Short mmCIF file of C-alpha atoms in Angstrom, two decimals:
data_model
loop_
_atom_site.label_atom_id
_atom_site.label_comp_id
_atom_site.label_asym_id
_atom_site.label_seq_id
_atom_site.Cartn_x
_atom_site.Cartn_y
_atom_site.Cartn_z
CA MET A 1 -41.50 6.16 -4.83
CA ARG A 2 -37.87 7.20 -5.43
CA PHE A 3 -37.34 7.74 -1.71
CA PHE A 4 -38.92 4.38 -0.96
CA TYR A 5 -36.36 2.58 -3.13
CA LEU A 6 -33.55 4.65 -1.60
CA PHE A 7 -34.80 3.62 1.84
CA LEU A 8 -34.77 -0.05 0.82
CA PHE A 9 -31.24 0.27 -0.56
CA LEU A 10 -29.89 1.91 2.57
CA ASN A 11 -31.51 -0.68 4.78
CA ALA A 12 -30.09 -3.51 2.67
CA PHE A 13 -26.66 -1.87 2.88
CA ILE A 14 -26.86 -1.59 6.66
CA LEU A 15 -27.96 -5.20 6.98
CA GLN A 16 -25.07 -6.29 4.75
CA ALA A 17 -22.58 -4.52 6.99
CA GLN A 18 -24.19 -6.02 10.08
CA GLU A 19 -24.26 -9.53 8.66
CA LEU A 20 -20.64 -9.65 7.55
CA THR A 21 -17.93 -10.16 10.13
CA GLY A 22 -14.54 -8.51 9.67
CA GLN A 23 -12.94 -11.79 8.59
CA GLN A 24 -15.74 -12.48 6.12
CA LEU A 25 -15.32 -9.04 4.56
CA LEU A 26 -11.57 -9.60 4.29
CA ASP A 27 -12.13 -13.00 2.66
CA LYS A 28 -14.42 -11.45 0.05
CA ALA A 29 -11.93 -8.64 -0.63
CA ILE A 30 -9.08 -11.12 -1.10
CA GLN A 31 -11.26 -13.18 -3.43
CA HIS A 32 -11.77 -10.04 -5.53
CA HIS A 33 -8.12 -8.97 -5.61
CA ASP A 34 -6.35 -12.34 -5.62
CA PRO A 35 -8.87 -14.97 -6.77
CA ASP A 36 -6.21 -17.61 -7.53
CA GLY A 37 -4.13 -17.09 -4.37
CA ASN A 38 -1.08 -15.90 -6.31
CA TRP A 39 0.27 -13.43 -3.76
CA GLN A 40 2.11 -16.07 -1.71
CA THR A 41 4.23 -16.97 -4.76
CA PHE A 42 4.45 -13.45 -6.20
CA GLN A 43 7.62 -12.69 -8.16
CA ASP A 44 7.73 -9.83 -10.61
CA TYR A 45 9.14 -6.42 -11.50
CA PHE A 46 7.40 -3.09 -11.73
CA GLN A 47 8.21 0.58 -11.90
CA VAL A 48 6.75 3.27 -9.65
CA THR A 49 6.91 7.04 -10.13
CA MET A 50 6.50 9.00 -6.89
CA THR A 51 5.41 12.64 -7.23
CA THR A 52 5.70 14.94 -4.21
CA PRO A 53 4.90 18.69 -4.17
CA GLY A 54 8.09 20.75 -4.20
CA ASN A 55 10.35 17.84 -5.19
CA SER A 56 11.44 16.21 -8.41
CA ASP A 57 9.86 12.86 -9.27
CA ARG A 58 11.44 9.70 -7.89
CA VAL A 59 11.39 6.77 -10.29
CA SER A 60 11.89 3.33 -8.72
CA ASN A 61 12.42 -0.02 -10.39
CA ILE A 62 11.28 -2.69 -7.94
CA GLU A 63 11.58 -6.45 -7.71
CA ILE A 64 9.49 -8.48 -5.27
CA ASN A 65 10.23 -12.20 -5.18
CA LEU A 66 8.48 -13.76 -2.20
CA PRO A 67 9.58 -17.39 -2.77
CA ALA A 68 13.23 -16.29 -2.89
CA GLN A 69 12.74 -13.89 0.05
CA ARG A 70 14.18 -11.18 -2.15
CA PHE A 71 13.36 -7.50 -2.48
CA ALA A 72 15.29 -5.07 -4.65
CA LEU A 73 14.76 -1.41 -5.43
CA VAL A 74 16.72 0.98 -7.62
CA ALA A 75 15.54 4.57 -7.24
CA ASN A 76 16.68 7.72 -8.99
CA ARG A 77 15.99 11.27 -7.89
CA ASP A 78 17.93 14.20 -9.29
CA SER A 79 21.45 12.84 -9.84
CA ILE A 80 21.50 10.24 -7.04
CA THR A 81 20.78 6.59 -7.79
CA THR A 82 20.25 4.31 -4.80
CA SER A 83 20.10 0.53 -4.86
CA TYR A 84 18.61 -1.50 -2.01
CA VAL A 85 18.65 -5.29 -1.89
CA VAL A 86 17.26 -7.42 0.94
CA GLU A 87 17.62 -11.14 0.35
CA LYS A 88 17.05 -13.76 3.05
CA GLY A 89 17.88 -11.18 5.71
CA GLU A 90 21.06 -9.93 4.03
CA VAL A 91 21.09 -6.22 3.18
CA THR A 92 23.11 -4.52 0.44
CA VAL A 93 23.04 -0.79 -0.27
CA LEU A 94 24.74 1.08 -3.10
CA LYS A 95 24.63 4.80 -3.79
CA ILE A 96 26.00 6.58 -6.84
CA ASN A 97 26.14 10.24 -7.78
CA GLU A 98 25.54 10.12 -11.53
CA LYS A 99 27.55 13.31 -11.91
CA LYS A 100 30.57 11.47 -10.45
CA PRO A 101 30.01 7.85 -11.49
CA ILE A 102 33.57 6.69 -10.84
CA SER A 103 33.15 6.55 -7.06
CA GLN A 104 30.41 5.19 -4.80
CA LEU A 105 28.87 7.31 -2.06
CA GLU A 106 29.37 6.22 1.52
CA THR A 107 26.48 4.29 3.09
CA THR A 108 25.62 3.86 6.79
CA ILE A 109 23.57 1.61 9.03
CA LYS A 110 20.69 4.05 8.50
CA ASP A 111 20.76 3.22 4.81
CA GLU A 112 20.50 -0.47 5.65
CA GLU A 113 17.57 0.26 7.95
CA ARG A 114 16.02 2.24 5.11
CA ALA A 115 16.38 -0.78 2.82
CA VAL A 116 14.44 -2.98 5.26
CA PHE A 117 11.82 -0.25 5.65
CA MET A 118 11.36 -0.01 1.88
CA LYS A 119 10.96 -3.79 1.65
CA ASP A 120 8.28 -3.76 4.33
CA TYR A 121 6.63 -0.67 2.84
CA TYR A 122 6.27 -1.96 -0.72
CA THR A 123 5.42 -5.56 0.12
CA TYR A 124 2.74 -4.31 2.54
CA LEU A 125 1.10 -1.74 0.27
CA TYR A 126 1.30 -3.81 -2.89
CA GLY A 127 0.24 -6.96 -1.07
CA LEU A 128 -2.97 -5.51 0.32
CA PRO A 129 -5.51 -6.75 1.20
CA MET A 130 -3.77 -10.16 1.28
CA LYS A 131 -1.18 -8.90 3.77
CA LEU A 132 -3.97 -8.53 6.32
CA GLU A 133 -3.70 -12.27 6.85
CA ASP A 134 -0.15 -11.93 8.20
CA PRO A 135 0.59 -12.98 11.80
CA GLY A 136 0.15 -10.18 14.31
CA THR A 137 -2.78 -8.64 12.44
CA ILE A 138 -5.92 -8.06 14.50
CA ILE A 139 -9.12 -7.89 12.46
CA THR A 140 -11.97 -6.15 14.26
CA ASP A 141 -15.04 -8.34 14.09
CA LYS A 142 -17.54 -5.53 13.50
CA VAL A 143 -17.86 -4.14 9.98
CA GLU A 144 -18.85 -0.48 9.83
CA ARG A 145 -20.66 1.46 7.16
CA LYS A 146 -19.13 4.83 6.29
CA THR A 147 -19.47 7.49 3.62
CA PHE A 148 -16.25 8.81 2.11
CA ASN A 149 -16.20 11.42 -0.68
CA GLY A 150 -19.93 10.85 -1.19
CA LYS A 151 -19.72 7.06 -1.59
CA GLU A 152 -20.83 4.37 0.85
CA TYR A 153 -18.27 1.76 1.90
CA LEU A 154 -17.92 -1.29 4.07
CA VAL A 155 -15.06 -0.48 6.42
CA LEU A 156 -12.69 -2.89 8.11
CA GLU A 157 -10.77 -1.78 11.19
CA VAL A 158 -7.34 -3.35 11.62
CA MET A 159 -4.90 -3.18 14.51
CA TYR A 160 -1.63 -4.96 15.22
CA ASP A 161 0.15 -6.72 18.04
CA GLU A 162 2.49 -4.44 19.97
CA ASN A 163 5.58 -6.05 18.45
CA VAL A 164 4.24 -5.36 14.93
CA GLY A 165 2.95 -1.79 15.11
CA SER A 166 0.70 0.65 16.95
CA ASP A 167 -1.10 2.35 14.06
CA VAL A 168 -4.82 1.78 13.52
CA TRP A 169 -5.84 1.16 9.91
CA TYR A 170 -9.19 1.39 8.14
CA PHE A 171 -9.83 -0.28 4.79
CA TYR A 172 -12.75 0.85 2.62
CA PHE A 173 -14.34 -1.70 0.30
CA ASP A 174 -16.98 -1.31 -2.38
CA PRO A 175 -20.12 -2.97 -0.93
CA THR A 176 -20.92 -4.75 -4.20
CA THR A 177 -17.57 -5.85 -5.66
CA TYR A 178 -15.50 -5.74 -2.43
CA LYS A 179 -12.76 -3.87 -4.27
CA MET A 180 -10.44 -1.97 -1.94
CA GLU A 181 -10.67 1.72 -2.86
CA ILE A 182 -9.27 3.57 0.16
CA TYR A 183 -7.07 2.85 3.13
CA GLN A 184 -6.40 5.11 6.06
CA PHE A 185 -4.27 5.03 9.19
CA PHE A 186 -4.03 6.95 12.44
CA LYS A 187 -1.33 7.19 15.09
CA ARG A 188 -1.91 6.79 18.81
CA ASP A 189 -1.20 9.47 21.40
CA GLN A 190 0.81 8.96 24.59
CA LYS A 191 -2.28 7.58 26.34
CA GLY A 192 -2.76 4.98 23.62
CA ASP A 193 -5.86 6.64 22.21
CA ILE A 194 -6.33 7.20 18.48
CA ASP A 195 -5.15 10.66 17.43
CA ARG A 196 -7.69 11.69 14.79
CA THR A 197 -5.47 14.60 13.66
CA SER A 198 -2.63 12.25 12.73
CA GLY A 199 -1.98 9.91 9.87
CA GLU A 200 -3.01 9.83 6.25
CA TYR A 201 -5.54 8.40 3.85
CA ILE A 202 -4.79 6.96 0.44
CA LEU A 203 -7.16 6.97 -2.53
CA LEU A 204 -6.70 4.05 -4.94
CA SER A 205 -7.62 4.09 -8.61
CA LYS A 206 -7.00 2.65 -12.10
CA ASN A 207 -6.64 -0.98 -11.11
CA HIS A 208 -4.64 -3.33 -13.32
CA GLU A 209 -3.67 -6.98 -13.14
CA VAL A 210 -0.20 -8.16 -12.12
CA ASN A 211 0.19 -11.95 -11.99
CA ASN A 212 -3.62 -12.11 -12.03
CA ILE A 213 -3.70 -9.99 -8.89
CA ASN A 214 -5.94 -6.94 -9.09
CA MET A 215 -3.71 -4.07 -7.90
CA PRO A 216 -4.39 -0.33 -7.84
CA LYS A 217 -2.17 1.53 -10.28
CA VAL A 218 -2.45 5.00 -8.73
CA ARG A 219 -2.21 5.92 -5.05
CA ASN A 220 -2.89 9.49 -3.94
CA TRP A 221 -1.90 10.29 -0.35
CA TYR A 222 -3.54 12.98 1.81
CA TYR A 223 -3.22 14.14 5.41
CA ASN A 224 -6.18 13.23 7.63
CA LYS A 225 -6.06 16.53 9.53
CA ASP A 226 -6.64 18.89 6.60
CA ASP A 227 -7.02 16.77 3.43
CA LYS A 228 -3.80 18.33 2.11
CA PHE A 229 -2.26 16.43 -0.79
CA LEU A 230 0.95 14.69 0.24
CA ARG A 231 2.17 12.61 -2.70
CA ASN A 232 1.20 10.47 -5.65
CA GLY A 233 2.51 7.00 -6.40
CA CYS A 234 1.83 5.62 -9.87
CA ASN A 235 2.71 2.18 -11.20
CA ASN A 236 4.01 2.47 -14.72
CA GLU A 237 3.33 -0.41 -17.08
CA LEU A 238 4.59 -3.72 -15.73
CA ILE A 239 8.13 -4.37 -16.93
CA THR A 240 9.20 -7.92 -17.65
CA HIS A 241 12.81 -6.98 -17.01
CA PRO A 242 13.84 -3.63 -15.53
CA SER A 243 16.23 -1.33 -17.30
CA ILE A 244 18.91 -0.49 -14.76
CA THR A 245 21.91 1.70 -15.53
CA LEU A 246 24.00 1.33 -12.38
CA LYS A 247 27.68 1.53 -13.18
CA TYR A 248 28.83 -1.05 -10.62
CA GLN A 249 26.18 -3.68 -10.20
CA SER A 250 22.50 -4.25 -10.76
CA PRO A 251 20.54 -5.83 -7.91
CA LEU A 252 17.78 -6.68 -10.38
CA HIS A 253 18.90 -9.57 -12.50
#
């Protein structure tokens, strides 16, 4: 009898994956994570601690203000504090060696490019799955059923227009709640085929609410090719106003 019920469950799960289109699955996931549609007007501060094997922790105070088109990040690792601000297309970078706080470190165009990258990186990862509605996103119509770490998921395949990006992403959703629990990406080889030895997967856990948006608090990154641990990103408790100790200016006001 136990196997009969298991059979019924698996068949119901398969039918659910077959019945949902990619867009329908995305809609349900967004309804779970952002039921009031708050992401479009998101403006708040939070702190993230990044842990990487062999390196000291990097603690970042971050501001995302979508209505003001403003992103700011102040990160500290070892004795170097770096401030990035991107506001309405204008980029400001400040670097200070805390051991020599009287003078600023020289910055280059690469630092400005890094600032834009960090803006895109954090607004993408912290805006998922809502960011999958952005222009240039291609949602595959077919929803797949996959097992990952012993659990069954509904999986959404996502690609992008050439001018946006070439990576192929997979988003794993709980089949009952539609909570996003894993995302994964692969690079393409020179022929344009998916390179299954490339890329990473990210395990999400300990969700908490920020502006009534259900966000994962912990992200653990692993390589696809060998499951080797890459890094951990953990949201600390939401801060209503960040504590910044830059000597010259604070981009977070």
